[in-house]
């Protein structure tokens, strides 16, 4: 079964675009980096700190509160417009 939920779709878009994102954990910690991979449980974030050291972090999705692009991005606009259109069509079908 194909999983086409909002979370998977947006993570895929962030990964494909390769731009930096901010990840806020439920503890309030902010991580910044590029999503390199993800599955149903975790995502792999390539981060770089101000002292030019790079590394990878495995972040459990259950610890994430919010994701947002570092730069202005239309990732959310284009994807949500598509989802809203699909959702409206499904509602109309049930009426």
Coordinates of C-alpha atoms in Angstrom, one line a residue:
X1 CA 0.0 0.0 0.0
X2 CA 1.4 3.4 -1.0
X3 CA 1.6 5.9 1.8
X4 CA 0.7 9.4 0.5
X5 CA 0.2 11.3 3.7
X6 CA 1.1 15.0 4.1
X7 CA 4.2 14.2 6.3
X8 CA 5.7 11.8 3.8
X9 CA 5.0 14.1 0.8
X10 CA 6.6 17.1 2.5
X11 CA 9.6 15.2 3.7
X12 CA 10.1 13.9 0.2
X13 CA 9.9 17.4 -1.2
X14 CA 12.4 18.7 1.4
X15 CA 14.8 15.9 0.6
X16 CA 14.5 16.3 -3.2
X17 CA 15.0 20.1 -3.0
X18 CA 18.0 19.7 -0.7
X19 CA 17.5 23.0 1.1
X20 CA 18.2 23.6 4.7
X21 CA 15.4 23.2 7.2
X22 CA 14.9 24.0 10.8
X23 CA 13.7 21.1 13.0
X24 CA 12.3 22.0 16.4
X25 CA 12.2 19.1 18.9
X26 CA 9.5 18.8 21.5
X27 CA 12.2 19.7 24.1
X28 CA 12.7 23.1 22.4
X29 CA 16.0 22.3 20.8
X30 CA 16.5 23.6 17.3
X31 CA 18.4 21.5 14.7
X32 CA 19.3 22.9 11.2
X33 CA 20.4 20.8 8.3
X34 CA 19.4 19.0 5.1
X35 CA 17.3 15.8 5.1
X36 CA 19.3 13.0 3.5
X37 CA 16.9 10.1 4.2
X38 CA 13.8 9.2 6.2
X39 CA 11.5 6.3 6.9
X40 CA 8.4 5.8 9.1
X41 CA 10.3 6.2 12.3
X42 CA 13.4 8.4 11.8
X43 CA 15.0 10.9 9.5
X44 CA 18.7 11.5 8.8
X45 CA 19.8 15.1 9.0
X46 CA 23.1 16.3 7.6
X47 CA 24.0 19.3 9.7
X48 CA 26.8 21.8 9.8
X49 CA 27.7 23.9 12.8
X50 CA 29.2 27.3 12.7
X51 CA 32.7 25.9 13.4
X52 CA 32.5 24.1 9.9
X53 CA 32.2 20.6 11.3
X54 CA 29.7 18.5 9.5
X55 CA 27.9 15.4 10.7
X56 CA 24.8 13.3 10.4
X57 CA 22.1 13.0 13.0
X58 CA 19.4 10.4 13.3
X59 CA 16.3 12.1 14.6
X60 CA 13.3 10.1 15.8
X61 CA 10.1 11.6 14.3
X62 CA 8.2 11.2 17.6
X63 CA 10.6 13.8 19.0
X64 CA 9.9 16.4 16.3
X65 CA 7.5 19.3 17.0
X66 CA 7.9 21.5 13.9
X67 CA 9.7 21.6 10.5
X68 CA 10.2 24.8 8.5
X69 CA 12.4 25.8 5.6
X70 CA 15.4 28.1 6.5
X71 CA 14.8 30.1 3.4
X72 CA 11.4 31.2 2.1
X73 CA 10.0 28.3 0.2
X74 CA 6.9 27.5 -1.7
X75 CA 7.1 23.8 -0.8
X76 CA 4.2 24.1 1.5
X77 CA 2.1 26.3 -0.8
X78 CA 2.3 24.0 -3.8
X79 CA 1.8 20.8 -1.8
X80 CA -1.1 22.1 0.3
X81 CA -2.9 23.5 -2.7
X82 CA -2.8 20.0 -4.3
X83 CA -3.9 18.3 -1.0
X84 CA -6.8 20.8 -0.5
X85 CA -8.0 20.3 -4.1
X86 CA -8.0 16.5 -3.6
X87 CA -9.7 16.8 -0.2
X88 CA -12.4 19.1 -1.6
X89 CA -13.1 16.6 -4.4
X90 CA -13.4 13.7 -1.9
X91 CA -15.8 15.7 0.3
X92 CA -17.9 16.6 -2.8
X93 CA -18.1 12.9 -3.8
X94 CA -19.5 12.0 -0.4
X95 CA -22.2 14.7 -0.5

